[in-house]
Short mmCIF file of C-alpha atoms and ligand atoms in Angstrom, two decimals:
data_model
loop_
_atom_site.label_atom_id
_atom_site.label_comp_id
_atom_site.label_asym_id
_atom_site.label_seq_id
_atom_site.Cartn_x
_atom_site.Cartn_y
_atom_site.Cartn_z
CA MET L 1 -9.20 17.67 -1.00
CA LYS L 2 -8.46 21.78 -0.79
CA THR L 3 -6.82 23.11 -4.18
CA ALA L 4 -5.63 26.63 -4.73
CA ASN L 5 -7.54 29.92 -6.35
CA LYS L 6 -6.93 32.84 -6.06
CA THR L 7 -6.77 33.65 -2.64
CA VAL L 8 -5.69 30.10 -1.30
CA THR L 9 -2.07 29.90 -3.46
CA ALA L 10 -0.05 26.79 -4.05
CA GLU L 11 2.59 27.94 -2.75
CA ARG L 12 1.17 28.30 0.76
CA LEU L 13 -0.46 24.74 0.36
CA VAL L 14 3.06 23.64 -0.92
CA ARG L 15 4.65 25.62 2.97
CA ASP L 16 2.12 24.32 5.48
CA ALA L 17 2.37 21.00 3.64
CA LEU L 18 6.73 20.64 3.72
CA GLU L 19 6.05 23.49 7.23
CA LYS L 20 4.49 20.36 9.01
CA ALA L 21 6.56 17.85 7.11
CA LYS L 22 9.13 19.46 9.48
CA TYR L 23 7.45 19.73 12.91
CA PHE L 24 6.69 15.61 12.80
CA ALA L 25 10.13 15.30 11.32
CA ASP L 26 10.04 13.24 14.95
CA TYR L 27 8.61 10.42 13.00
CA ASN L 28 10.73 9.73 10.56
CA ILE L 29 7.85 9.66 7.71
CA PHE L 30 9.88 11.35 5.38
CA THR L 31 13.16 10.35 3.24
CA PHE L 32 13.37 12.91 1.10
CA LEU L 33 11.84 17.11 1.41
CA ASN L 34 11.51 17.99 -2.85
CA GLU L 35 11.44 21.92 -1.44
CA GLU L 36 13.05 23.50 -4.47
CA GLU L 37 10.69 21.48 -7.05
CA ALA L 38 7.57 21.79 -4.79
CA ILE L 39 7.66 24.99 -4.28
CA LYS L 40 8.46 25.87 -8.58
CA LYS L 41 5.67 23.95 -9.25
CA ALA L 42 3.35 26.36 -6.90
CA ARG L 43 4.64 28.76 -7.87
CA GLU L 44 3.19 27.85 -11.84
CA ILE L 45 0.56 26.92 -10.79
CA ASP L 46 0.18 29.97 -9.08
CA ALA L 47 1.08 32.05 -12.55
CA LYS L 48 -2.02 30.55 -13.85
CA ILE L 49 -5.46 30.79 -11.71
CA ALA L 50 -3.22 34.63 -12.07
CA ARG L 51 -3.18 34.72 -15.61
CA GLY L 52 -6.94 32.62 -16.14
CA GLU L 53 -6.27 29.98 -17.08
CA LYS L 54 -7.64 26.33 -15.89
CA VAL L 55 -6.19 23.94 -13.92
CA GLY L 56 -6.48 20.63 -12.89
CA ARG L 57 -8.69 18.89 -10.66
CA LEU L 58 -5.23 18.78 -7.76
CA ALA L 59 -4.14 22.06 -9.25
CA GLY L 60 -1.70 22.58 -5.96
CA VAL L 61 -2.66 19.65 -4.10
CA PRO L 62 0.19 18.68 -2.04
CA TYR L 63 0.81 14.69 -2.08
CA ALA L 64 3.43 12.34 -0.40
CA LEU L 65 4.61 9.64 -3.08
CA LYS L 66 6.45 6.26 -1.27
CA ASP L 67 10.23 5.74 -1.78
CA ASN L 68 9.16 2.79 -4.65
CA PHE L 69 7.35 5.11 -7.19
CA LEU L 70 10.25 6.46 -10.39
CA SER L 71 10.06 10.32 -11.15
CA PRO L 72 13.50 12.22 -11.30
CA GLU L 73 12.95 14.15 -8.22
CA GLY L 74 14.99 12.75 -6.09
CA GLN L 75 15.84 9.73 -5.12
CA THR L 76 14.05 6.43 -5.85
CA THR L 77 15.59 4.69 -2.83
CA ALA L 78 12.95 1.74 -2.26
CA ALA L 79 13.78 2.87 1.94
CA SER L 80 17.08 0.92 0.72
CA HIS L 81 20.97 0.37 0.72
CA ILE L 82 21.55 -1.12 -2.49
CA LEU L 83 19.21 1.70 -3.93
CA GLU L 84 21.33 4.94 -2.52
CA GLY L 85 22.07 7.46 -5.68
CA PHE L 86 20.01 6.40 -7.41
CA VAL L 87 17.59 8.86 -9.40
CA SER L 88 15.08 7.60 -12.09
CA PRO L 89 15.46 9.02 -16.11
CA ILE L 90 11.48 8.02 -15.98
CA THR L 91 8.60 8.54 -14.41
CA ALA L 92 5.92 6.29 -13.09
CA THR L 93 2.49 6.44 -15.27
CA ALA L 94 0.34 6.97 -11.84
CA VAL L 95 2.46 9.87 -10.98
CA GLU L 96 2.24 11.65 -14.13
CA LYS L 97 -1.00 10.99 -14.49
CA LEU L 98 -1.45 13.08 -10.51
CA GLU L 99 0.84 16.10 -11.78
CA ALA L 100 -0.87 16.37 -15.08
CA GLU L 101 -4.17 17.65 -13.03
CA GLY L 102 -1.81 19.51 -10.88
CA ALA L 103 -1.06 17.68 -7.74
CA ILE L 104 2.49 18.54 -5.99
CA MET L 105 4.18 15.61 -4.74
CA ILE L 106 6.93 17.45 -1.39
CA GLY L 107 8.56 14.02 -0.43
CA ARG L 108 8.98 10.62 -0.89
CA THR L 109 8.78 8.33 1.91
CA ASN L 110 9.60 5.58 4.10
CA MET L 111 9.07 2.37 3.99
CA ASP L 112 10.23 -1.56 4.84
CA ALA L 113 12.73 -2.33 1.90
CA PHE L 114 11.56 -3.00 -0.69
CA ALA L 115 8.27 -3.25 0.55
CA HIS L 116 8.65 -6.42 2.40
CA GLY L 117 7.27 -5.65 5.84
CA SER L 118 4.12 -4.98 7.93
CA SER L 119 6.31 -3.02 10.63
CA THR L 120 8.75 -0.06 8.95
CA GLU L 121 11.26 -1.30 10.39
CA ASN L 122 12.68 -3.46 7.37
CA SER L 123 13.82 0.09 6.15
CA TYR L 124 17.05 1.45 5.64
CA PHE L 125 16.29 4.52 7.24
CA GLY L 126 14.36 3.34 10.60
CA PRO L 127 11.57 2.74 11.59
CA THR L 128 8.22 5.84 10.92
CA HIS L 129 6.52 6.35 14.23
CA ASN L 130 3.12 5.67 14.84
CA ALA L 131 0.77 8.87 14.41
CA CYS L 132 -1.65 7.96 17.42
CA ASP L 133 1.45 6.76 19.48
CA LYS L 134 5.37 6.79 19.13
CA GLU L 135 6.54 4.32 20.37
CA ARG L 136 4.15 1.51 18.30
CA VAL L 137 4.61 1.15 14.03
CA ALA L 138 3.64 2.31 11.51
CA GLY L 139 2.48 -0.54 10.09
CA GLY L 140 3.75 -0.77 6.95
CA SER L 141 5.52 -1.15 4.07
CA SER L 142 3.92 1.82 3.62
CA GLY L 143 3.97 2.84 7.16
CA GLY L 144 5.30 7.18 6.43
CA SER L 145 3.00 6.99 3.41
CA ALA L 146 0.47 6.28 5.84
CA VAL L 147 1.36 8.18 8.95
CA ALA L 148 1.46 11.62 6.54
CA VAL L 149 -2.01 11.67 6.62
CA ALA L 150 -2.91 10.43 8.79
CA LEU L 151 -0.82 13.76 10.70
CA ASP L 152 -2.42 15.63 8.11
CA ILE L 153 1.31 16.57 6.77
CA VAL L 154 -0.69 16.05 3.87
CA GLU L 155 -4.02 15.85 0.86
CA PHE L 156 -2.96 12.62 0.38
CA ALA L 157 -0.22 9.13 0.45
CA THR L 158 -0.24 7.26 -2.60
CA GLY L 159 1.04 2.89 -1.77
CA THR L 160 2.12 0.11 -3.04
CA ASP L 161 -0.20 -3.29 -1.96
CA THR L 162 0.76 -6.70 -2.26
CA GLY L 163 -0.29 -7.44 0.52
CA GLY L 164 -1.72 -5.76 2.39
CA SER L 165 0.79 -2.61 2.74
CA ILE L 166 -2.01 0.67 1.80
CA ARG L 167 -5.00 -1.28 3.82
CA GLN L 168 -2.88 -2.36 7.41
CA PRO L 169 -0.70 1.25 8.66
CA ALA L 170 -3.85 3.12 6.95
CA SER L 171 -5.96 1.09 9.89
CA PHE L 172 -3.09 1.71 12.41
CA ASN L 173 -3.05 4.47 11.28
CA GLY L 174 -6.33 5.79 10.99
CA VAL L 175 -6.52 6.50 7.84
CA TYR L 176 -8.39 5.20 4.25
CA GLY L 177 -7.08 3.27 1.86
CA LEU L 178 -7.35 0.99 -1.21
CA LYS L 179 -5.92 -1.79 -2.88
CA PRO L 180 -7.98 -1.42 -5.46
CA THR L 181 -8.16 -4.86 -8.08
CA TYR L 182 -5.39 -6.51 -9.27
CA GLY L 183 -4.58 -4.21 -13.15
CA THR L 184 -7.23 -1.32 -11.46
CA ILE L 185 -3.56 1.33 -11.89
CA SER L 186 -0.33 0.88 -14.47
CA ARG L 187 2.50 -1.00 -12.68
CA TYR L 188 4.83 0.91 -14.63
CA GLY L 189 7.52 3.00 -13.20
CA VAL L 190 6.81 0.95 -9.66
CA VAL L 191 10.02 -0.31 -8.23
CA ALA L 192 8.48 -3.80 -8.30
CA MET L 193 7.58 -6.63 -5.91
CA ALA L 194 5.19 -8.88 -6.07
CA SER L 195 4.08 -8.40 -9.82
CA SER L 196 1.23 -10.77 -10.01
CA THR L 197 0.37 -9.50 -6.80
CA ASP L 198 1.21 -5.22 -6.76
CA CYS L 199 -1.09 -3.48 -6.32
CA ILE L 200 -1.38 1.29 -6.75
CA GLY L 201 -3.21 2.81 -4.27
CA PHE L 202 -4.22 5.19 -1.70
CA PHE L 203 -4.66 6.67 1.34
CA THR L 204 -6.85 9.97 1.71
CA LYS L 205 -8.66 10.96 4.72
CA THR L 206 -12.72 11.10 3.23
CA PRO L 207 -14.12 8.34 0.44
CA ASP L 208 -14.61 11.39 -1.55
CA ASP L 209 -11.12 12.42 -2.31
CA MET L 210 -10.51 8.37 -2.77
CA ASN L 211 -12.88 8.64 -5.66
CA LEU L 212 -11.09 11.58 -7.68
CA LEU L 213 -8.08 9.92 -7.45
CA MET L 214 -8.92 7.14 -8.68
CA GLU L 215 -11.00 8.27 -11.16
CA ILE L 216 -7.34 10.54 -12.18
CA ALA L 217 -4.46 7.85 -12.29
CA SER L 218 -6.88 4.45 -13.50
CA GLY L 219 -6.87 2.84 -16.44
CA GLN L 220 -5.35 1.04 -19.38
CA ASP L 221 -1.40 1.86 -20.20
CA GLU L 222 0.38 -0.30 -22.80
CA LYS L 223 2.93 -0.15 -20.46
CA ASP L 224 1.62 -2.16 -18.75
CA LEU L 225 0.32 -5.23 -19.59
CA THR L 226 -1.33 -5.70 -16.89
CA THR L 227 -3.69 -3.15 -16.88
CA LEU L 228 -7.29 -3.28 -17.34
CA PRO L 229 -9.38 -1.83 -19.82
CA ASP L 230 -10.82 1.49 -18.42
CA TYR L 231 -13.71 0.29 -15.94
CA TYR L 232 -13.69 2.71 -13.06
CA GLY L 233 -15.30 5.91 -14.71
CA LYS L 234 -17.55 3.63 -16.29
CA THR L 235 -19.22 1.53 -13.27
CA LYS L 236 -22.59 1.84 -13.02
CA ALA L 237 -23.29 2.30 -9.30
CA LYS L 238 -25.86 -0.95 -7.84
CA LYS L 239 -26.32 -0.50 -4.05
CA ALA L 240 -25.48 -3.28 -1.99
CA THR L 241 -27.91 -4.82 0.06
CA LYS L 242 -26.21 -7.43 1.39
CA ILE L 243 -22.10 -8.01 3.08
CA GLY L 244 -20.91 -11.03 4.12
CA ILE L 245 -18.78 -11.53 7.35
CA ILE L 246 -16.33 -14.08 7.36
CA LYS L 247 -17.27 -16.63 10.68
CA ASP L 248 -13.66 -18.37 10.24
CA PHE L 249 -12.49 -14.29 11.56
CA ASP L 250 -14.70 -14.37 14.61
CA ASN L 251 -12.44 -16.90 16.97
CA ASP L 252 -10.22 -15.37 19.83
CA SER L 253 -6.67 -14.92 17.61
CA VAL L 254 -8.77 -11.63 16.43
CA HIS L 255 -8.19 -9.05 18.85
CA PRO L 256 -10.85 -7.85 21.15
CA GLU L 257 -11.50 -3.94 20.91
CA ILE L 258 -11.32 -5.47 17.12
CA ARG L 259 -13.77 -7.86 17.49
CA LYS L 260 -15.86 -5.04 19.10
CA ALA L 261 -15.05 -2.38 16.22
CA LEU L 262 -16.74 -4.96 14.01
CA GLN L 263 -19.64 -5.82 16.37
CA ASN L 264 -20.34 -2.13 16.20
CA LYS L 265 -20.45 -1.99 13.15
CA ILE L 266 -22.67 -4.92 12.53
CA GLU L 267 -25.21 -3.29 14.49
CA LEU L 268 -24.91 0.20 12.53
CA LEU L 269 -25.00 -1.46 8.76
CA LYS L 270 -27.98 -3.38 10.99
CA SER L 271 -30.07 -0.54 11.63
CA LYS L 272 -29.72 1.38 8.24
CA GLY L 273 -31.22 -2.88 6.99
CA TYR L 274 -28.37 -4.47 5.60
CA GLU L 275 -28.63 -8.37 5.57
CA ILE L 276 -25.91 -9.67 8.11
CA VAL L 277 -24.84 -13.00 5.25
CA ASP L 278 -22.41 -15.31 7.34
CA LEU L 279 -19.80 -16.47 5.26
CA GLU L 280 -17.68 -19.73 5.65
CA MET L 281 -14.07 -19.16 4.14
CA PRO L 282 -12.14 -22.37 4.71
CA ALA L 283 -9.69 -21.76 1.77
CA LEU L 284 -8.60 -18.50 3.13
CA LYS L 285 -5.99 -20.07 6.21
CA TYR L 286 -4.35 -21.79 3.62
CA ALA L 287 -3.77 -17.44 1.98
CA LEU L 288 -0.28 -17.61 4.02
CA ALA L 289 1.31 -19.80 3.52
CA ALA L 290 1.07 -19.82 0.00
CA TYR L 291 1.95 -16.01 0.00
CA TYR L 292 4.75 -16.53 1.56
CA ILE L 293 5.54 -19.14 -1.46
CA ILE L 294 4.52 -16.89 -4.69
CA VAL L 295 5.90 -13.69 -2.87
CA PRO L 296 9.45 -14.53 -2.39
CA ALA L 297 10.03 -16.65 -5.90
CA GLU L 298 8.30 -13.12 -7.44
CA VAL L 299 10.60 -10.81 -5.31
CA ALA L 300 13.89 -13.22 -6.18
CA SER L 301 13.32 -12.86 -9.61
CA ASN L 302 12.95 -8.50 -9.14
CA LEU L 303 15.46 -8.79 -7.37
CA SER L 304 18.25 -9.99 -8.94
CA ARG L 305 18.43 -7.23 -11.48
CA TYR L 306 19.84 -5.25 -8.36
CA ASP L 307 23.72 -6.04 -8.98
CA GLY L 308 25.90 -3.08 -8.07
CA VAL L 309 26.25 -2.40 -12.20
CA ARG L 310 23.01 -1.01 -12.84
CA TYR L 311 21.65 1.12 -10.50
CA GLY L 312 22.62 2.61 -7.19
CA PHE L 313 24.80 1.40 -4.62
CA ARG L 314 27.95 -0.53 -5.08
CA SER L 315 30.77 -2.40 -3.10
CA GLU L 316 34.18 -0.58 -2.36
CA LYS L 317 35.30 -4.37 -2.24
CA SER L 318 34.91 -6.33 -4.96
CA GLU L 319 38.62 -7.03 -6.92
CA ASN L 320 35.98 -9.12 -9.75
CA LEU L 321 33.10 -9.03 -11.17
CA ASP L 322 31.75 -12.07 -9.07
CA ALA L 323 32.47 -10.26 -5.51
CA LEU L 324 30.89 -7.86 -6.59
CA TYR L 325 27.89 -8.25 -6.73
CA LYS L 326 28.09 -10.88 -4.31
CA ASN L 327 30.06 -7.82 -1.58
CA THR L 328 27.09 -5.39 -3.08
CA ARG L 329 24.06 -8.05 -3.08
CA GLY L 330 24.95 -8.86 0.64
CA GLU L 331 26.08 -5.40 2.24
CA GLY L 332 22.86 -3.68 -0.01
CA PHE L 333 20.13 -5.18 1.27
CA MET L 334 18.15 -5.43 4.59
CA PRO L 335 17.82 -8.78 5.51
CA GLU L 336 14.20 -9.19 4.99
CA ASN L 337 15.45 -8.54 1.18
CA LYS L 338 17.92 -10.86 1.93
CA ARG L 339 15.55 -13.99 3.80
CA ARG L 340 12.98 -13.23 0.57
CA ILE L 341 15.51 -13.65 -2.10
CA MET L 342 16.70 -16.41 -0.39
CA ILE L 343 13.44 -18.18 0.55
CA GLY L 344 12.46 -17.63 -2.96
CA ASN L 345 15.26 -19.43 -4.88
CA PHE L 346 14.64 -22.74 -3.14
CA VAL L 347 11.05 -22.85 -3.75
CA LEU L 348 11.74 -22.43 -6.59
CA SER L 349 14.48 -24.59 -7.43
CA SER L 350 14.01 -28.29 -9.60
CA GLY L 351 13.85 -30.11 -5.86
CA PHE L 352 11.92 -28.52 -4.57
CA TYR L 353 9.48 -26.28 -7.29
CA ASP L 354 6.59 -29.03 -7.03
CA ALA L 355 6.02 -29.43 -3.65
CA TYR L 356 6.72 -25.93 -3.35
CA PHE L 357 4.83 -23.54 -5.54
CA LEU L 358 2.87 -25.33 -7.79
CA LYS L 359 1.01 -26.34 -4.34
CA ALA L 360 1.44 -23.11 -3.76
CA ALA L 361 -0.07 -21.87 -6.72
CA LYS L 362 -3.60 -24.50 -6.75
CA ALA L 363 -4.31 -22.62 -3.38
CA ARG L 364 -4.48 -20.34 -4.80
CA THR L 365 -7.10 -21.10 -7.58
CA LEU L 366 -9.47 -21.95 -4.03
CA ILE L 367 -9.56 -19.22 -2.75
CA VAL L 368 -10.08 -17.00 -5.69
CA GLN L 369 -12.52 -19.45 -6.11
CA GLU L 370 -13.63 -18.94 -2.15
CA TYR L 371 -14.19 -15.59 -3.21
CA ALA L 372 -16.21 -15.87 -6.40
CA LYS L 373 -19.25 -17.92 -4.15
CA ALA L 374 -18.62 -15.41 -1.30
CA PHE L 375 -19.72 -12.87 -3.69
CA GLU L 376 -22.08 -15.46 -5.04
CA LYS L 377 -24.29 -14.48 -1.51
CA CYS L 378 -23.78 -10.94 -1.08
CA ASP L 379 -22.27 -7.27 -2.42
CA PHE L 380 -19.30 -7.09 0.33
CA ILE L 381 -17.62 -8.06 3.00
CA LEU L 382 -16.66 -6.92 5.57
CA SER L 383 -13.45 -8.33 7.92
CA PRO L 384 -11.20 -7.35 10.30
CA VAL L 385 -7.53 -6.29 8.29
CA THR L 386 -4.94 -7.30 10.62
CA PRO L 387 -5.87 -9.80 14.18
CA ASN L 388 -3.89 -7.32 16.67
CA PRO L 389 -3.48 -3.53 16.49
CA ALA L 390 -0.37 -1.57 16.15
CA PHE L 391 2.11 -3.29 17.80
CA LYS L 392 5.01 -2.01 19.81
CA LEU L 393 8.17 -1.43 18.28
CA GLY L 394 10.62 -4.23 18.28
CA GLU L 395 8.48 -6.31 20.09
CA LYS L 396 8.22 -8.66 16.37
CA THR L 397 11.95 -7.86 14.52
CA SER L 398 13.35 -10.33 16.07
CA ASP L 399 11.31 -13.47 15.02
CA PRO L 400 10.05 -13.13 11.59
CA VAL L 401 7.55 -16.04 11.00
CA THR L 402 5.18 -13.06 14.12
CA MET L 403 5.86 -10.87 11.99
CA TYR L 404 4.27 -12.82 8.63
CA LEU L 405 1.40 -14.28 11.17
CA GLU L 406 -0.22 -9.89 10.64
CA ASP L 407 -1.06 -10.23 7.67
CA ALA L 408 -2.93 -13.41 7.56
CA MET L 409 -6.66 -11.17 6.70
CA THR L 410 -4.89 -8.82 4.55
CA VAL L 411 -3.45 -10.85 2.05
CA PRO L 412 -6.41 -12.86 0.05
CA LEU L 413 -7.15 -10.36 -1.29
CA ASN L 414 -3.64 -10.34 -2.79
CA LEU L 415 -4.41 -13.61 -4.02
CA ALA L 416 -7.82 -13.00 -5.72
CA GLY L 417 -6.49 -9.75 -7.32
CA VAL L 418 -9.75 -8.43 -5.25
CA PRO L 419 -10.06 -5.11 -3.90
CA GLY L 420 -10.16 -3.85 -0.82
CA LEU L 421 -10.67 -0.87 0.99
CA THR L 422 -9.57 0.39 4.86
CA ILE L 423 -11.90 1.91 6.61
CA PRO L 424 -11.59 4.90 10.87
CA ALA L 425 -13.30 2.58 13.11
CA GLY L 426 -12.45 4.08 15.82
CA LYS L 427 -10.01 4.26 18.84
CA THR L 428 -8.23 1.56 21.77
CA ASP L 429 -8.69 2.68 25.27
CA ASP L 430 -5.23 3.43 24.61
CA GLY L 431 -5.50 5.72 21.36
CA VAL L 432 -4.71 3.15 19.35
CA ALA L 433 -6.95 3.39 15.72
CA LEU L 434 -8.57 0.44 14.87
CA GLY L 435 -9.49 -0.98 10.92
CA LEU L 436 -11.60 -2.44 9.10
CA GLN L 437 -11.59 -4.22 5.06
CA LEU L 438 -14.13 -3.64 3.12
CA ILE L 439 -14.61 -6.26 0.24
CA GLY L 440 -15.70 -7.09 -2.96
CA PRO L 441 -15.41 -8.63 -6.07
CA ARG L 442 -13.65 -7.53 -8.68
CA ARG L 443 -13.48 -3.79 -10.58
CA SER L 444 -16.38 -3.55 -7.35
CA ASP L 445 -13.86 -0.36 -6.35
CA LYS L 446 -15.76 3.15 -7.12
CA ASN L 447 -18.79 1.18 -5.45
CA LEU L 448 -16.82 -0.15 -2.58
CA ILE L 449 -15.36 2.83 -1.79
CA GLU L 450 -19.33 4.58 -1.86
CA PHE L 451 -20.74 2.20 0.02
CA SER L 452 -17.98 3.11 2.90
CA LYS L 453 -19.16 6.39 3.21
CA GLU L 454 -21.87 4.02 5.48
CA LEU L 455 -20.13 3.12 7.39
CA ALA L 456 -18.57 6.41 8.19
N1 LIG J 501 3.33 -7.21 4.98
C1 LIG J 501 3.33 -7.74 3.14
C2 LIG J 501 5.04 -8.70 3.30
O1 LIG J 501 6.08 -8.88 3.69
C3 LIG J 501 2.98 -6.96 2.73
C4 LIG J 501 3.36 -6.45 2.06
C5 LIG J 501 3.18 -5.42 0.41
O2 LIG J 501 2.44 -5.14 0.67
N2 LIG J 501 4.10 -4.58 0.52
O3 LIG J 501 4.82 -9.18 1.97
#
């Protein structure tokens, strides 16, 4: 990662990034550009460097912030209408840690509103375009962040991954994207989607950059009681020898070019002396159904706070309080947000709780156990990220279920809380980026990142 020094100033790095962001304006990557503040902060860092003072490990590094991270710079809208006008009084822990090391946020990135989606087409601000092919989706929900890194506008970008929102857009745009072990990075100050699967992570161009960001951002936080005691920096290096391949994903529902990319990496691993282990993981087939019950249930709860009274947008039309709630939520949420609120309240309702939510929770336990069994047989798993490469804009918007099906290989990790790292794995014949996903046991994040260098 290029940091500022006496010859290359932070102001230069930040101005270059802002210029590139404007040059690529038609990709619709940013919901906000932080010009004034970013340049002011860059000058402060340059002044420190000139005085010979110590600066942080990310001094002057421009980065992009997904629009669901709270900070007082710009509005935090989570790409929704209902949060329009909301300027946060607080700063997310992850943002504080990055900025304490000198990183400078140059803009907020576009996303599916409230992170509900797999293509960034559910954004109130319109879709982001894929870095390789403008006719295609950027992936989602962190589409803007992935494209900002892929087009080399910034050195890194933040993301959130509840069911694939970092790994899938990383794969669609050809960059590294990490969903850490659940609880590794504080969720404090990040707009909640599904609290039991939400993870904070990053998009980078190299594994070393990912490691550096994890060193900085991970750790226990008293403001997020689900954070794990600090383990990342203390991880002992462990040499992997056995790599698992999920046989259940080896079939015609996976695009031939993705299967070919996987096969190429398997050959590479074999040539380096790794043992390839075939895994049967039948419980993974329940993951998508369980996810689309558990997550909407948590979404319905987390989104109940947006009522037109406390944050952002308020409908003009209302003559009494009930109407104010209804109209604000009706006008302020995107259709996908509403769909999830309705499904969530349905599966939690007294007559259906046992039939849906409880059953999904049991399936989740099976999935957790399935990974535990798999990691008795291998050190890491190599898998596709999605069944298909980036699809065309508009191709799946009319049918939510076909969109959900693209998440089948990413959501199991979130249900189990295990880490997953998307690595770039070439391009299709049409020039669309392909990625693969490395999966490890809980808390193996650092070794997983290190191991990914074997596949570069
Ligand atoms: N695509 C998945 C969904 O729509 C994942 C979203 C996410 O990780 N935020 O739920």
